[in-house]
Coordinates of C-alpha atoms in Angstrom, one line a residue:
X246 CA 32.0 -108.7 67.8
X247 CA 35.6 -109.6 67.1
X248 CA 36.2 -111.4 70.3
X249 CA 32.7 -112.7 71.1
X250 CA 29.9 -114.7 69.4
X251 CA 26.4 -113.3 69.4
X252 CA 24.2 -116.1 70.6
X253 CA 21.0 -114.2 69.8
X254 CA 22.0 -114.1 66.1
X255 CA 22.8 -117.8 66.1
X256 CA 19.4 -118.5 67.7
X257 CA 17.7 -116.5 64.9
X258 CA 19.7 -118.4 62.3
X259 CA 18.6 -121.8 63.9
X260 CA 22.2 -122.7 64.8
X261 CA 21.2 -123.2 68.5
X262 CA 19.1 -126.1 69.6
X263 CA 16.1 -125.3 71.8
X264 CA 16.5 -125.9 75.6
X265 CA 14.3 -128.7 76.9
X266 CA 13.6 -128.9 80.6
X267 CA 15.9 -127.1 83.1
X268 CA 13.0 -124.8 84.1
X269 CA 14.4 -124.4 87.7
X270 CA 17.9 -123.6 86.6
X271 CA 16.8 -121.0 84.0
X272 CA 14.5 -119.4 86.4
X273 CA 17.3 -119.1 88.9
X274 CA 19.7 -117.7 86.2
X275 CA 17.0 -115.1 85.2
X276 CA 16.4 -114.2 88.9
X277 CA 20.2 -113.6 89.5
X278 CA 20.5 -111.5 86.2
X279 CA 17.6 -109.3 87.5
X280 CA 19.5 -108.3 90.7
X281 CA 20.9 -104.8 91.2
X282 CA 24.4 -105.8 92.2
X283 CA 26.3 -109.1 91.8
X284 CA 24.0 -110.1 89.1
X285 CA 26.3 -112.8 87.8
X286 CA 25.1 -116.4 87.8
X287 CA 27.8 -119.3 87.8
X288 CA 26.6 -122.5 86.3
X289 CA 28.5 -125.4 88.1
X290 CA 28.0 -129.0 87.0
X291 CA 29.8 -131.9 85.5
X292 CA 30.9 -131.9 81.9
X293 CA 28.1 -132.8 79.4
X294 CA 25.1 -132.0 81.8
X295 CA 24.0 -128.9 79.8
X296 CA 25.7 -125.8 81.3
X297 CA 26.4 -124.2 77.9
X298 CA 22.9 -125.4 76.7
X299 CA 21.3 -123.3 79.5
X300 CA 23.1 -120.1 78.3
X301 CA 22.3 -120.8 74.7
X302 CA 18.7 -121.6 75.7
X303 CA 18.4 -118.3 77.5
X304 CA 19.4 -116.6 74.2
X305 CA 16.9 -118.7 72.3
X306 CA 14.1 -117.7 74.8
X307 CA 15.1 -114.0 74.5
X308 CA 14.7 -114.2 70.7
X309 CA 11.4 -116.1 71.1
X310 CA 10.2 -113.4 73.7
X311 CA 9.8 -116.0 76.4
X312 CA 11.6 -114.0 79.1
X313 CA 10.5 -111.3 81.6
X314 CA 10.3 -107.7 80.3
X315 CA 13.4 -106.7 82.0
X316 CA 15.5 -109.1 79.8
X317 CA 13.4 -108.6 76.6
X318 CA 16.0 -106.6 74.9
X319 CA 19.0 -108.5 76.2
X320 CA 21.6 -109.9 74.0
X321 CA 23.9 -112.8 75.1
X322 CA 27.6 -112.7 73.9
X323 CA 29.9 -115.8 74.3
X324 CA 33.4 -114.8 75.0
X325 CA 36.1 -116.4 72.7
X326 CA 39.2 -116.6 75.0
X327 CA 41.2 -118.0 72.0
X328 CA 40.5 -115.0 69.8
X329 CA 41.2 -112.7 72.8
X330 CA 44.7 -114.2 73.4
X331 CA 45.7 -114.8 69.8
X332 CA 48.3 -112.4 68.4
X333 CA 48.9 -110.6 71.8
X334 CA 52.7 -110.2 71.3
X335 CA 53.3 -107.3 73.7
X336 CA 52.5 -106.5 77.2
X337 CA 49.2 -104.8 77.4
X338 CA 47.6 -106.0 74.2
X339 CA 45.5 -108.7 76.0
X340 CA 44.4 -106.2 78.7
X341 CA 43.5 -103.5 76.0
X342 CA 41.3 -106.1 74.2
X343 CA 39.6 -107.4 77.3
X344 CA 38.9 -103.7 78.4
X345 CA 37.4 -102.8 75.0
X346 CA 35.1 -105.8 75.3
X347 CA 34.0 -104.9 78.7
X348 CA 33.5 -101.3 77.7
X349 CA 31.3 -102.2 74.7
X350 CA 29.2 -104.4 77.0
X351 CA 28.8 -101.6 79.6
X352 CA 27.7 -99.1 76.9
X353 CA 25.2 -101.5 75.3
X354 CA 23.3 -101.7 78.7
X355 CA 21.5 -104.9 77.6
X356 CA 24.5 -107.0 76.9
X357 CA 25.1 -110.2 78.8
X358 CA 28.5 -111.9 78.7
X359 CA 28.8 -115.7 78.7
X360 CA 32.1 -117.1 79.7
X361 CA 32.4 -120.9 79.2
X362 CA 35.1 -122.6 81.3
X363 CA 35.4 -119.5 83.4
X364 CA 38.2 -120.9 85.5
X365 CA 40.6 -120.3 82.5
X366 CA 40.3 -116.6 83.3
X367 CA 42.4 -117.0 86.4
X368 CA 46.0 -116.6 85.2
X369 CA 44.9 -115.7 81.6
X370 CA 47.2 -113.0 80.2
X371 CA 49.3 -112.6 83.3
X372 CA 53.0 -112.0 82.9
X373 CA 55.5 -114.3 84.8
X374 CA 55.5 -113.2 88.4
X375 CA 52.7 -110.7 87.8
X376 CA 49.3 -110.8 89.5
X377 CA 47.2 -108.8 86.9
X378 CA 45.2 -111.3 84.9
X379 CA 41.8 -111.4 83.3
X380 CA 39.9 -112.3 86.4
X381 CA 41.3 -109.1 88.2
X382 CA 40.3 -106.9 85.2
X383 CA 36.7 -108.3 85.5
X384 CA 36.3 -107.8 89.3
X385 CA 35.5 -104.0 89.4
X386 CA 32.8 -104.4 86.6
X387 CA 31.2 -107.5 88.2
X388 CA 30.7 -106.1 91.7
X389 CA 28.8 -102.9 90.9
X390 CA 26.2 -104.5 88.5
X391 CA 27.5 -102.6 85.3
X392 CA 28.2 -105.9 83.7
X393 CA 26.0 -109.0 83.6
X394 CA 28.0 -112.1 83.3
X395 CA 27.2 -115.8 83.1
X396 CA 30.0 -118.2 83.9
X397 CA 30.2 -122.0 83.5
X398 CA 32.6 -124.5 85.1
X399 CA 32.8 -127.9 86.5
X400 CA 32.7 -129.0 90.2
X401 CA 36.4 -130.0 90.1
X402 CA 37.6 -126.6 88.6
X403 CA 35.3 -124.7 90.9
X404 CA 36.7 -126.2 94.0
X405 CA 40.3 -126.5 92.9
X406 CA 40.7 -123.1 91.1
X407 CA 37.7 -120.8 91.2
X408 CA 36.7 -121.0 94.8
X409 CA 40.2 -120.2 96.0
X410 CA 39.9 -116.7 94.6
X411 CA 37.4 -115.5 97.2
X412 CA 37.2 -112.0 95.8
X413 CA 36.0 -113.4 92.4
X414 CA 33.8 -116.2 93.7
X415 CA 31.8 -113.9 95.9
X416 CA 30.8 -111.7 93.0
X417 CA 29.1 -114.8 91.4
X418 CA 25.9 -116.5 92.5
X419 CA 26.4 -120.3 92.3
X420 CA 23.8 -122.3 90.3
X421 CA 24.2 -126.1 90.5
X422 CA 23.4 -127.9 87.3
X423 CA 22.9 -131.5 88.2
X424 CA 22.8 -134.5 85.7
X425 CA 19.3 -135.1 84.5
X426 CA 17.5 -138.5 85.2
X427 CA 16.9 -141.1 82.5
X428 CA 13.3 -140.0 82.1
X429 CA 14.3 -136.4 81.8
X430 CA 16.9 -137.4 79.2
X431 CA 14.2 -139.2 77.2
X432 CA 12.2 -135.9 77.1
X433 CA 15.3 -134.0 76.0
X434 CA 16.0 -136.6 73.2
X435 CA 12.3 -136.2 72.1
X436 CA 12.8 -132.5 71.8
X437 CA 16.0 -132.7 69.8
X438 CA 14.8 -135.7 67.7
X439 CA 13.5 -133.6 64.7
X440 CA 17.1 -131.8 64.3
X441 CA 18.9 -135.2 64.0
X442 CA 16.3 -136.7 61.7
X443 CA 16.6 -133.7 59.4
X444 CA 20.4 -133.9 59.4
X445 CA 20.7 -137.7 59.0
X446 CA 17.6 -138.3 56.8
X447 CA 16.3 -141.0 59.1
X448 CA 13.5 -141.4 61.6
X449 CA 14.0 -142.4 65.2
X450 CA 11.5 -144.8 66.8
X451 CA 10.3 -144.0 70.3
X452 CA 11.9 -147.2 71.7
X453 CA 15.2 -146.1 70.3
X454 CA 15.3 -142.8 72.2
X455 CA 14.4 -144.7 75.5
X456 CA 17.1 -147.3 74.7
X457 CA 19.6 -144.6 74.1
X458 CA 19.1 -142.9 77.5
X459 CA 18.8 -146.2 79.5
X460 CA 21.8 -148.0 77.8
X461 CA 24.1 -144.9 77.8
X462 CA 23.3 -144.4 81.6
X463 CA 24.0 -148.0 82.3
X464 CA 27.1 -148.8 80.1
X465 CA 28.9 -145.5 79.3
X466 CA 30.3 -144.6 82.7
X467 CA 32.9 -141.9 81.9
X468 CA 30.5 -139.2 80.8
X469 CA 27.2 -137.8 81.9
X470 CA 23.6 -137.5 80.7
X471 CA 22.3 -136.0 78.4
X472 CA 25.5 -135.6 76.5
X473 CA 26.3 -139.2 76.1
X474 CA 22.7 -140.2 75.1
X475 CA 22.7 -137.4 72.5
X476 CA 26.0 -138.7 71.1
X477 CA 24.5 -142.2 70.8
X478 CA 21.6 -141.2 68.7
X479 CA 23.8 -138.9 66.6
X480 CA 26.3 -141.8 66.2
X481 CA 23.5 -144.2 65.2
X482 CA 22.2 -141.7 62.5
X483 CA 25.8 -141.2 61.1
X484 CA 26.4 -145.1 61.1
X485 CA 23.4 -145.4 58.7
X486 CA 24.5 -142.6 56.4
X487 CA 27.9 -144.1 55.6
X488 CA 26.2 -147.5 54.6
X489 CA 25.5 -148.2 50.8
X490 CA 22.0 -147.0 49.8
X491 CA 20.7 -150.6 49.7
X492 CA 21.6 -151.4 53.3
X493 CA 20.4 -148.0 54.9
X494 CA 17.5 -148.2 57.2
X495 CA 14.9 -145.4 57.2
X496 CA 14.0 -145.9 60.8
X497 CA 16.5 -146.4 63.6
X498 CA 15.2 -148.8 66.3
X499 CA 16.6 -150.4 69.5
X500 CA 19.0 -153.0 67.8
X501 CA 20.9 -150.2 66.1
X502 CA 21.2 -148.2 69.4
X503 CA 22.4 -151.4 71.2
X504 CA 25.1 -151.8 68.5
X505 CA 26.4 -148.2 68.9
X506 CA 26.5 -148.4 72.7
X507 CA 28.4 -151.6 72.5
X508 CA 31.0 -149.9 70.3
X509 CA 31.3 -146.8 72.5
X510 CA 31.5 -148.8 75.7
X511 CA 33.8 -151.4 74.1
X512 CA 31.9 -154.4 75.4
X513 CA 30.4 -157.4 73.6
X514 CA 27.3 -156.5 71.6
X515 CA 25.4 -159.5 73.2
X516 CA 25.8 -158.0 76.7
X517 CA 24.0 -154.8 75.7
X518 CA 20.3 -155.0 76.0
X519 CA 17.5 -152.9 77.6
X520 CA 16.0 -156.1 78.9
X521 CA 18.5 -158.1 81.0
X522 CA 15.9 -160.6 82.3
X523 CA 17.4 -163.4 80.1
X524 CA 20.9 -162.8 81.5
X525 CA 19.6 -162.9 85.0
X526 CA 17.7 -166.1 84.5
X527 CA 20.9 -168.0 83.5
X528 CA 23.3 -165.8 85.6
X529 CA 24.3 -168.6 88.1
X530 CA 24.5 -171.3 85.3
X531 CA 26.8 -169.0 83.2
X532 CA 29.2 -168.3 86.1
X533 CA 29.2 -172.1 87.1
X534 CA 30.2 -173.0 83.5
X535 CA 33.5 -171.1 84.0
X536 CA 34.2 -171.4 87.8
X537 CA 33.7 -175.1 89.1
X538 CA 33.2 -176.3 92.7
X539 CA 31.8 -173.0 94.1
X540 CA 28.3 -173.5 93.6
X541 CA 27.0 -172.3 97.0
X542 CA 28.9 -169.0 96.7
X543 CA 27.8 -168.4 93.1
X544 CA 24.1 -169.1 94.0
X545 CA 24.2 -166.7 97.0
X546 CA 25.8 -164.0 94.7
X547 CA 23.2 -164.4 91.9
X548 CA 20.3 -164.5 94.4
X549 CA 21.3 -161.1 95.7
X550 CA 21.5 -159.6 92.3
X551 CA 18.1 -161.1 91.1
X552 CA 16.4 -159.8 94.2
X553 CA 17.7 -156.3 93.6
X554 CA 16.9 -156.2 89.8
X555 CA 13.4 -157.5 90.7
X556 CA 12.9 -154.2 92.8
X557 CA 12.9 -155.9 96.2
X558 CA 16.1 -154.3 97.4
X559 CA 16.6 -150.9 98.9
X560 CA 17.4 -148.2 96.3
X561 CA 19.8 -146.3 98.6
X562 CA 21.8 -149.5 99.5
X563 CA 24.4 -151.5 97.6
X564 CA 23.2 -154.6 95.8
X565 CA 25.4 -156.6 98.2
X566 CA 28.7 -156.7 100.0
X567 CA 30.4 -160.0 99.7
X568 CA 33.7 -161.3 101.3
X569 CA 35.1 -164.2 99.3
X570 CA 37.3 -166.2 101.6
X571 CA 39.5 -169.2 100.6
X572 CA 42.9 -170.3 99.7
X573 CA 44.8 -169.1 96.6
X574 CA 43.5 -170.3 93.2
X575 CA 40.1 -171.5 94.0
X576 CA 38.3 -168.9 91.9
X577 CA 37.5 -165.8 94.2
X578 CA 38.8 -163.2 91.7
X579 CA 37.5 -165.1 88.7
X580 CA 34.0 -165.1 90.0
X581 CA 34.0 -161.2 90.2
X582 CA 35.5 -161.0 86.7
X583 CA 33.0 -163.3 85.2
X584 CA 30.1 -161.6 86.9
X585 CA 31.3 -158.2 85.6
X586 CA 31.7 -159.6 82.1
X587 CA 28.2 -161.3 82.0
X588 CA 26.3 -158.2 83.3
X589 CA 28.5 -156.0 80.9
X590 CA 29.6 -153.6 83.7
X591 CA 32.9 -152.1 84.7
X592 CA 35.2 -154.0 87.2
X593 CA 37.2 -151.8 89.5
X594 CA 39.9 -153.9 91.1
X595 CA 42.1 -152.8 94.1
X596 CA 44.9 -155.1 95.0
X597 CA 45.5 -154.4 98.7
X598 CA 48.9 -156.0 98.6
X599 CA 49.9 -152.6 97.3
X600 CA 48.5 -150.8 100.2
X601 CA 50.4 -152.5 103.2
X602 CA 52.5 -149.5 104.1
X603 CA 51.0 -146.6 106.2
X604 CA 51.7 -144.0 103.6
X605 CA 50.0 -146.0 100.9
X606 CA 46.5 -144.7 102.0
X607 CA 47.3 -141.4 100.2
X608 CA 46.8 -143.4 96.9
X609 CA 43.2 -143.8 97.7
X610 CA 42.3 -140.5 99.5
X611 CA 45.1 -138.1 98.2
X612 CA 48.1 -136.5 99.6
X613 CA 47.8 -135.1 103.2
X614 CA 48.3 -131.3 103.9
X615 CA 51.9 -130.2 103.4
X616 CA 52.7 -132.7 100.8
X617 CA 53.0 -132.3 97.0
X618 CA 49.5 -132.9 95.4
X619 CA 47.4 -131.8 98.4
X620 CA 45.7 -129.0 96.4
X621 CA 45.0 -131.2 93.3

């Protein structure tokens, strides 16, 4: 108990949100846990897609009695690596703590250990030059089925760190946790809505939840659903609470969500909207008002974007690939900049004058084998 958190107790106390969706992933996790040997699922997915929520949701379902009989008495413990490492001054302190945790879990018979960011186990507690770390202490218990363990890590860490330890990775069964779609995210927000309404003392309109999912998916590019959509509705509720009583709104609608997304994405508020038909109607005119003398090129560009947004383009193909040809200073780069600004999307610019040497390709695809940085 000193080095772990009991997720079942937290679920009983209402400190864990219910898991919405993810039926196939939870079913796969339960199936792996019911195996005789190597009964250790490994949740692999990008940050913010809900890996930890699946483990917490499993504890929530165990408490509610919504799991098979074989797991009805199970208890999920979340390992606190910080508490495990804190205060270990002498050689052997860390190993003794970890062994005591593993022994307690083996003795309990129904204990399930959840290790978030499981790649941090590799190298944890190892002395300089030594090979005995936390992962090597876990291996014997993982292989013979005495210990049920759920791990969670990202694709990058799985490929770069975890997968390289073949002896450890073969003891886990990989479960891919993909990013949910916008529609699935809306369902998740509807399931969590009551928790945020109770905390912020506001109501969320149905249109606000749809807008949070769609706008966060479109404009917040450095994070993943449903995490970023949940953050948007949470931020919108917090923004109302800090206002004076006279200015607070009881119901959060689409305009409040658009304002929050604009702040998070650092783009002009007027460029954030669920319905971008008005922007598309005046797209070519807006670009022409800044870039002069390039009307045919601008019209071709605007036509391709309008066709795709109308649903006439192919979903699995790019909106368009354009080659702007012309002398310096006629507006080639400016057209791309203005298009990105008007549509409110990110512009990635590669200046190919920096890639003239043969070795410069490594800046795009990474260092070749034998050079520093190949493994990263």
